[in-house]
PDB file of C-alpha atoms in Angstrom:
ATOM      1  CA  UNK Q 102    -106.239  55.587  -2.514  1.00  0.00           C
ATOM      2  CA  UNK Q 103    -108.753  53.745  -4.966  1.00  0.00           C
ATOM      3  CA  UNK Q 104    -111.480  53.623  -1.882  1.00  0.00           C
ATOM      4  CA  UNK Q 105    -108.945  51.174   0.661  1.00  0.00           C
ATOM      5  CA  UNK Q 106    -110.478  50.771   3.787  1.00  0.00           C
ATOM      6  CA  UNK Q 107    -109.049  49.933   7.241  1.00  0.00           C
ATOM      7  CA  UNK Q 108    -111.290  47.784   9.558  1.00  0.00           C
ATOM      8  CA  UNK Q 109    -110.403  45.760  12.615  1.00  0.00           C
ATOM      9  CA  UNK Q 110    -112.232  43.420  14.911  1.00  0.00           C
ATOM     10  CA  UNK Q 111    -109.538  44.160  17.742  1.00  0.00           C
ATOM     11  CA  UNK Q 112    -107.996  46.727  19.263  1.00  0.00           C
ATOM     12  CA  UNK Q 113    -105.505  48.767  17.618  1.00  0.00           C
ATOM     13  CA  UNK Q 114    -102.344  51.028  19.111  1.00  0.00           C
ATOM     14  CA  UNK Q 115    -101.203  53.650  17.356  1.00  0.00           C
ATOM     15  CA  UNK Q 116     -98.549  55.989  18.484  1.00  0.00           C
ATOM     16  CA  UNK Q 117     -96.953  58.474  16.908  1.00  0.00           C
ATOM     17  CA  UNK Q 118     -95.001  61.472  19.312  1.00  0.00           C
ATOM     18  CA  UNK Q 119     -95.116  64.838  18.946  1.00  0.00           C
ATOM     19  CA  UNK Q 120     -92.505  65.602  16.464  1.00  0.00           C
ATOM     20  CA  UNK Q 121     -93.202  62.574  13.765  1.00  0.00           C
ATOM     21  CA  UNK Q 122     -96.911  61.909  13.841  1.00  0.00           C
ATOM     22  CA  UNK Q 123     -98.178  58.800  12.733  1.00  0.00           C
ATOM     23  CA  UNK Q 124     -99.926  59.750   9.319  1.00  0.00           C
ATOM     24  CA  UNK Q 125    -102.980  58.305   7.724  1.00  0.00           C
ATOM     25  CA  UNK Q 126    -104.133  59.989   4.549  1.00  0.00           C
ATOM     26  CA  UNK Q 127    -105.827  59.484   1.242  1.00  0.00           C
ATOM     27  CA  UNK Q 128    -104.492  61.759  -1.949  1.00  0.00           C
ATOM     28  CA  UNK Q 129    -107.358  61.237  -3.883  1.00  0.00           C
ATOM     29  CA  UNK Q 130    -109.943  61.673  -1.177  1.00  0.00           C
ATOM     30  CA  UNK Q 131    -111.550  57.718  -1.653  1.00  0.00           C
ATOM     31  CA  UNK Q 132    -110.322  56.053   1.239  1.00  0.00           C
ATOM     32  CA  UNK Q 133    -113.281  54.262   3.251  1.00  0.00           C
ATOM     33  CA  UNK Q 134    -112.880  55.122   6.453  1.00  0.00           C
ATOM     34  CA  UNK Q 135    -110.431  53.497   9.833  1.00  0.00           C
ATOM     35  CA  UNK Q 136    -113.087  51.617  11.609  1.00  0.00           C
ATOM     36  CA  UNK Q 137    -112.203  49.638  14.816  1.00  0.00           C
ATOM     37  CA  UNK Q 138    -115.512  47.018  15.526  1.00  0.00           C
ATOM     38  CA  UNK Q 139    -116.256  44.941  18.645  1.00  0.00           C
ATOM     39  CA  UNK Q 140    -112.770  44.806  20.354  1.00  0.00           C
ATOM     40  CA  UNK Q 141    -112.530  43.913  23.153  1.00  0.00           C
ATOM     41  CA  UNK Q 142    -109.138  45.303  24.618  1.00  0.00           C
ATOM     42  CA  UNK Q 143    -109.003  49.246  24.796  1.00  0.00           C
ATOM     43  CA  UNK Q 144    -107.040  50.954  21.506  1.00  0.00           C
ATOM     44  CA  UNK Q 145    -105.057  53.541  21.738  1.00  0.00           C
ATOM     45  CA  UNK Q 146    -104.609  56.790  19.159  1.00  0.00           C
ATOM     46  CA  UNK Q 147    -101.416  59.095  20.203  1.00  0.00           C
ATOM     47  CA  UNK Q 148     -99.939  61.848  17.979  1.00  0.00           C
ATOM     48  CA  UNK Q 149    -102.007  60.430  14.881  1.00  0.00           C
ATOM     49  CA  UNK Q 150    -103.102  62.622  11.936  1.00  0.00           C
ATOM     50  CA  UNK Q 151    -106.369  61.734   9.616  1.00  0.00           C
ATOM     51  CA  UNK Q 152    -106.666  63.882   6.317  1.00  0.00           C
ATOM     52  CA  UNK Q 153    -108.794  63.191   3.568  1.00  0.00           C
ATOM     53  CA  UNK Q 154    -110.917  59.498   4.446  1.00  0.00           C
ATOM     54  CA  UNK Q 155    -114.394  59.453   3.362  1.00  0.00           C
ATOM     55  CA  UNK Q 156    -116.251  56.882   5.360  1.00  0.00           C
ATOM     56  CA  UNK Q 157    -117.273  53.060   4.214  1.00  0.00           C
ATOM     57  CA  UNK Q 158    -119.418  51.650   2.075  1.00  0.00           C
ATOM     58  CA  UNK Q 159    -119.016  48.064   1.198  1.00  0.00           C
ATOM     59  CA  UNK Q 160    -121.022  45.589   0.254  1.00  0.00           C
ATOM     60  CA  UNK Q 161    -123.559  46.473   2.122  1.00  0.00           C
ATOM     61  CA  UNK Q 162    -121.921  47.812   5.184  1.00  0.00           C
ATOM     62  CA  UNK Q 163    -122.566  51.269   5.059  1.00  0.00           C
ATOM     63  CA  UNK Q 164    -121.121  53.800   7.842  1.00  0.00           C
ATOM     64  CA  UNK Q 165    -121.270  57.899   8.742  1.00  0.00           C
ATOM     65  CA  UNK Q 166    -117.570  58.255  10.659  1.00  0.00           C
ATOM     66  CA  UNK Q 167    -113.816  58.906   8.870  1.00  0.00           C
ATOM     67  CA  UNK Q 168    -112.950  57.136  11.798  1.00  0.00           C
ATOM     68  CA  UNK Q 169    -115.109  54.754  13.841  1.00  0.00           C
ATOM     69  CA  UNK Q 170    -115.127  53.249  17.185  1.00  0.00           C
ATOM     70  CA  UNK Q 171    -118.484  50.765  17.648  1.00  0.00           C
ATOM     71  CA  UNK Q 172    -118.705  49.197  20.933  1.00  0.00           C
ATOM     72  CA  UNK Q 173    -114.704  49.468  21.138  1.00  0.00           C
ATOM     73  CA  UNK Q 174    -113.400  51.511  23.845  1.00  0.00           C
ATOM     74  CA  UNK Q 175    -110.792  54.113  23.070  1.00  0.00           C
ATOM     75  CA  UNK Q 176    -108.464  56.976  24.364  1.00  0.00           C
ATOM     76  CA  UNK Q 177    -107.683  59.605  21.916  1.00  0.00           C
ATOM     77  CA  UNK Q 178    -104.720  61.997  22.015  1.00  0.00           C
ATOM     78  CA  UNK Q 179    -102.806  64.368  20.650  1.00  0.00           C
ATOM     79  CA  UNK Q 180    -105.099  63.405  17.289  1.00  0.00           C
ATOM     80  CA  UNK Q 181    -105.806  65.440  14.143  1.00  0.00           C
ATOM     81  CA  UNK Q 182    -109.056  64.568  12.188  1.00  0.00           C
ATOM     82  CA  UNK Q 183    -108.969  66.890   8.981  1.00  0.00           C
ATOM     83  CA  UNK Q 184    -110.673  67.461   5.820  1.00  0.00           C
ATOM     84  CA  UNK Q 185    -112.438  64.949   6.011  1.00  0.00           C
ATOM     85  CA  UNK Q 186    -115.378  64.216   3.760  1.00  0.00           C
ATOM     86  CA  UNK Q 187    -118.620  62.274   5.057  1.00  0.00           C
ATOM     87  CA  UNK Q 188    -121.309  62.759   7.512  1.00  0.00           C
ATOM     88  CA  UNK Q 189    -118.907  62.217  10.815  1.00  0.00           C
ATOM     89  CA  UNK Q 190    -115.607  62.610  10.888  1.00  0.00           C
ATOM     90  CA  UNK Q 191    -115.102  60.892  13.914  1.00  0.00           C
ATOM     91  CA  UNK Q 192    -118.230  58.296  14.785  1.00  0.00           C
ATOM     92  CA  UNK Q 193    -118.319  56.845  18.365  1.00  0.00           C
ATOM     93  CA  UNK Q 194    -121.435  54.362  19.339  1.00  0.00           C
ATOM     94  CA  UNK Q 195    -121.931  52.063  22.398  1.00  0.00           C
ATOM     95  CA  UNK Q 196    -118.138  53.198  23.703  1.00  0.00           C
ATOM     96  CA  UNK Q 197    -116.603  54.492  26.531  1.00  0.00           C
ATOM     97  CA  UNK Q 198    -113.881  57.147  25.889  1.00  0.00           C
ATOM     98  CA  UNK Q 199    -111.316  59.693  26.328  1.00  0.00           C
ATOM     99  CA  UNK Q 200    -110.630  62.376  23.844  1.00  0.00           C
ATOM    100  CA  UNK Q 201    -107.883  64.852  25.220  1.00  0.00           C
ATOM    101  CA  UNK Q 202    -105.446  67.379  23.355  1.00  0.00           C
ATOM    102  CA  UNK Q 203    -107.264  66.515  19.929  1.00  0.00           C
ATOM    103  CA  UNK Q 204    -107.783  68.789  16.605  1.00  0.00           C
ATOM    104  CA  UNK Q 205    -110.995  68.557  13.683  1.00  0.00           C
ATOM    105  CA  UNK Q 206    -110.925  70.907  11.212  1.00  0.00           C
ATOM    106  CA  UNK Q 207    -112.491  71.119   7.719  1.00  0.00           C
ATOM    107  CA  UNK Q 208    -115.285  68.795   8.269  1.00  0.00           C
ATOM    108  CA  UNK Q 209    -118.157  68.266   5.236  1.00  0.00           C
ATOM    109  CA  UNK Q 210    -120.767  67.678   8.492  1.00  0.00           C
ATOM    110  CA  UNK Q 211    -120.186  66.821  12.101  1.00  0.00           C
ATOM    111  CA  UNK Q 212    -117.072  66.738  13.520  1.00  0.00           C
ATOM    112  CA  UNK Q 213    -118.138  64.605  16.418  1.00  0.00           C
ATOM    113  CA  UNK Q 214    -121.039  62.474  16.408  1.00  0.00           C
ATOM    114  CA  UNK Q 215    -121.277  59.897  19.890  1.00  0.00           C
ATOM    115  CA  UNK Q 216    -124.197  57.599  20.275  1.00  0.00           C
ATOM    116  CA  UNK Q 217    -124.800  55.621  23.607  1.00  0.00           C
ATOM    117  CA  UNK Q 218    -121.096  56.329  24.574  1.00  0.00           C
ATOM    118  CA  UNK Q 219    -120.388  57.459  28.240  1.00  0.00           C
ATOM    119  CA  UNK Q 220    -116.840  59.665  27.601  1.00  0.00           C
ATOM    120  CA  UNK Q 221    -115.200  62.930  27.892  1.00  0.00           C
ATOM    121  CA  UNK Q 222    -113.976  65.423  25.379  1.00  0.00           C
ATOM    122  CA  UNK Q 223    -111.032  67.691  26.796  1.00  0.00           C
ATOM    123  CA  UNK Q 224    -108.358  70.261  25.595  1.00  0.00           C
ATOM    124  CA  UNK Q 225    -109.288  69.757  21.886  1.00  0.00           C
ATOM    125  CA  UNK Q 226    -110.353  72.372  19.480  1.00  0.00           C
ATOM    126  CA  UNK Q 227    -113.003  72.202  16.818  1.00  0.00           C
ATOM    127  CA  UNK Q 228    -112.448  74.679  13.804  1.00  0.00           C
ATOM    128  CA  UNK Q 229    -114.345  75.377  10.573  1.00  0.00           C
ATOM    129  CA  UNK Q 230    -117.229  72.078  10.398  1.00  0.00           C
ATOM    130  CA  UNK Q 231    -120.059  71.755   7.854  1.00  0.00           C
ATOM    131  CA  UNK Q 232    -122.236  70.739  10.503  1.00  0.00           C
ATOM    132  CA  UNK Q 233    -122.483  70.183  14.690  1.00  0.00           C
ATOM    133  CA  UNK Q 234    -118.902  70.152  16.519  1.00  0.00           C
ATOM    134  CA  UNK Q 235    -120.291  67.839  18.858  1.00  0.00           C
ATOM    135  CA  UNK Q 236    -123.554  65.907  18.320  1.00  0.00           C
ATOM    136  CA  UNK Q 237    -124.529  63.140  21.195  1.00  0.00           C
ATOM    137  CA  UNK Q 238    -127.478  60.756  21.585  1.00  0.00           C
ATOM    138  CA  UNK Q 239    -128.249  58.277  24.703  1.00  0.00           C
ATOM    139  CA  UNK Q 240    -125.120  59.588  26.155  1.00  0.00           C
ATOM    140  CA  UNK Q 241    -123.314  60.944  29.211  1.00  0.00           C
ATOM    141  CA  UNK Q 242    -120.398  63.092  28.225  1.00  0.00           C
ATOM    142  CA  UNK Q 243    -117.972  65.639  29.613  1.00  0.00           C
ATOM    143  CA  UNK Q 244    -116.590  68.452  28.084  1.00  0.00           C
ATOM    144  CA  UNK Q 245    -113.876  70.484  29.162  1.00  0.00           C
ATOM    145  CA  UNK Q 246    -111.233  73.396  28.148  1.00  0.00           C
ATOM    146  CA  UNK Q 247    -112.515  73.456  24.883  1.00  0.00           C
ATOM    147  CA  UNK Q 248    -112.662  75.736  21.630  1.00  0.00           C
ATOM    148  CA  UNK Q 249    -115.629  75.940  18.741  1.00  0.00           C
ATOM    149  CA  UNK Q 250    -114.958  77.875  16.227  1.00  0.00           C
ATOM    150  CA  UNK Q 251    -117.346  78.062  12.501  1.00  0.00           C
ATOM    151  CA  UNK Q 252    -119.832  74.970  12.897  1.00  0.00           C
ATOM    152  CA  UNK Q 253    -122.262  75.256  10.661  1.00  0.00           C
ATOM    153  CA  UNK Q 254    -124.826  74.187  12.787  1.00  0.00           C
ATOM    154  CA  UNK Q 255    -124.632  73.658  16.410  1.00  0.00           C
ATOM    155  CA  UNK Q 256    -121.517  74.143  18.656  1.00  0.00           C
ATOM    156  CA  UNK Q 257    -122.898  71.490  21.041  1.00  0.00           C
ATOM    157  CA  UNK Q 258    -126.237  69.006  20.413  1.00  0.00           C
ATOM    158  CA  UNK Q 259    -127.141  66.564  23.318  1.00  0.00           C
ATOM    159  CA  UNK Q 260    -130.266  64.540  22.691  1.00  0.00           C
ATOM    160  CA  UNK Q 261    -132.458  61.508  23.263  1.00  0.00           C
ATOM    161  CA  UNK Q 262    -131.954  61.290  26.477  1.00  0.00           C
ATOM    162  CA  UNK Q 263    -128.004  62.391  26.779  1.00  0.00           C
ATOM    163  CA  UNK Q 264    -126.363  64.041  29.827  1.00  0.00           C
ATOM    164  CA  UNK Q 265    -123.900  67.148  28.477  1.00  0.00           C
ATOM    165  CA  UNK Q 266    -121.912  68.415  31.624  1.00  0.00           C
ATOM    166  CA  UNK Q 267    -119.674  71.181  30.219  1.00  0.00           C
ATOM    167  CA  UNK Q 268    -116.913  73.439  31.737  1.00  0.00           C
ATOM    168  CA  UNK Q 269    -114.900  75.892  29.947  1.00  0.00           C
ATOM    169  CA  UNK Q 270    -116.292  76.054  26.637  1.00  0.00           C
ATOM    170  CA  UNK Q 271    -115.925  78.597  24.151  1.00  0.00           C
ATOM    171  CA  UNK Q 272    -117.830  78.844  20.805  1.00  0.00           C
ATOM    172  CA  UNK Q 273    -117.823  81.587  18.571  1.00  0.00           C
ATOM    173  CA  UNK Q 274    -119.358  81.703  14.874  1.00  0.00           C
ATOM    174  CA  UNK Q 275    -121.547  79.130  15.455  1.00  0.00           C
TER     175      UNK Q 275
END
């Protein structure tokens, strides 16, 4: 609450399991954002649940994602991103990743937005988004086995130079 912010210059590991979820909320909707900058060791999300983050603005540090990854590799699964309320709500840039068996729902904007990451999205579901599901730049990425359901926009966007290789997909009221 009262626009806390969680930011890291190493690698985090979070796990949660299946039946008690590691939670990470904010009531009142302030809360600036998780972002993870510059690690250098690989961190690890499993069975973790984001509701409610905005994303951070700081003296003068201003980012789009609920969560963040910059140039900090990361595997991602079994992860909820919901209602979250800023332009991303999960921001990947200069990373390599792995996003399996994940959930984001109620977005303001983009659920997804990767830039220069090389990664692949799999067995996750994207349902009711402001914006794109999944928006890339100067990336490689591979999708598979998964489910797009009310973006605003664009079920998939791969730009500036990005490589999309998709299999499985389904997107419907896009």
């Amino acid at each position: 609450i009262n626009k806390a912010f969680f930011m890291s210059f190493g690698p985090v590991e979070i796990s949660g399991s299946s039946n008690n979820p590691v939670r990470i909320s904010s009531s009142d909707g302030s809360a600036m954002g998780f972002t993870i900058i510059d690690a250098e060791e690989r961190s690890l999300l499993k069975h973790v649940v984001f509701k409610g983050f905005n994303t951070l603005a700081y003296q003068g540090w201003n980012l789009t994602g609920a969560v963040s990854f910059y140039q900090s590799d990361v595997d991602i699964k079994n992860t909820s991103f919901l209602e979250n309320n800023c332009e991303d709500a999960l921001n990947i840039v200069r990373t390599t990743f792995i996003i399996d068996v994940c959930t984001i729902k109620n977005t303001q904007s983009d659920a997804f937005d990767g830039d220069f990451v090389d990664g692949i999205i799999k067995n996750s579901k994207f349902i009711n988004l402001g914006n794109d599901a999944i928006d890339i730049s100067g990336s490689d990425l591979k999708i598979e086995n998964v489910q797009i359901s009310t973006a605003g926009d664009k079920g998939l966007s791969a730009g500036e130079d990005s490589k999309m290789t998709v299999n499985n997909v389904k997107i419907t009221n896009s």
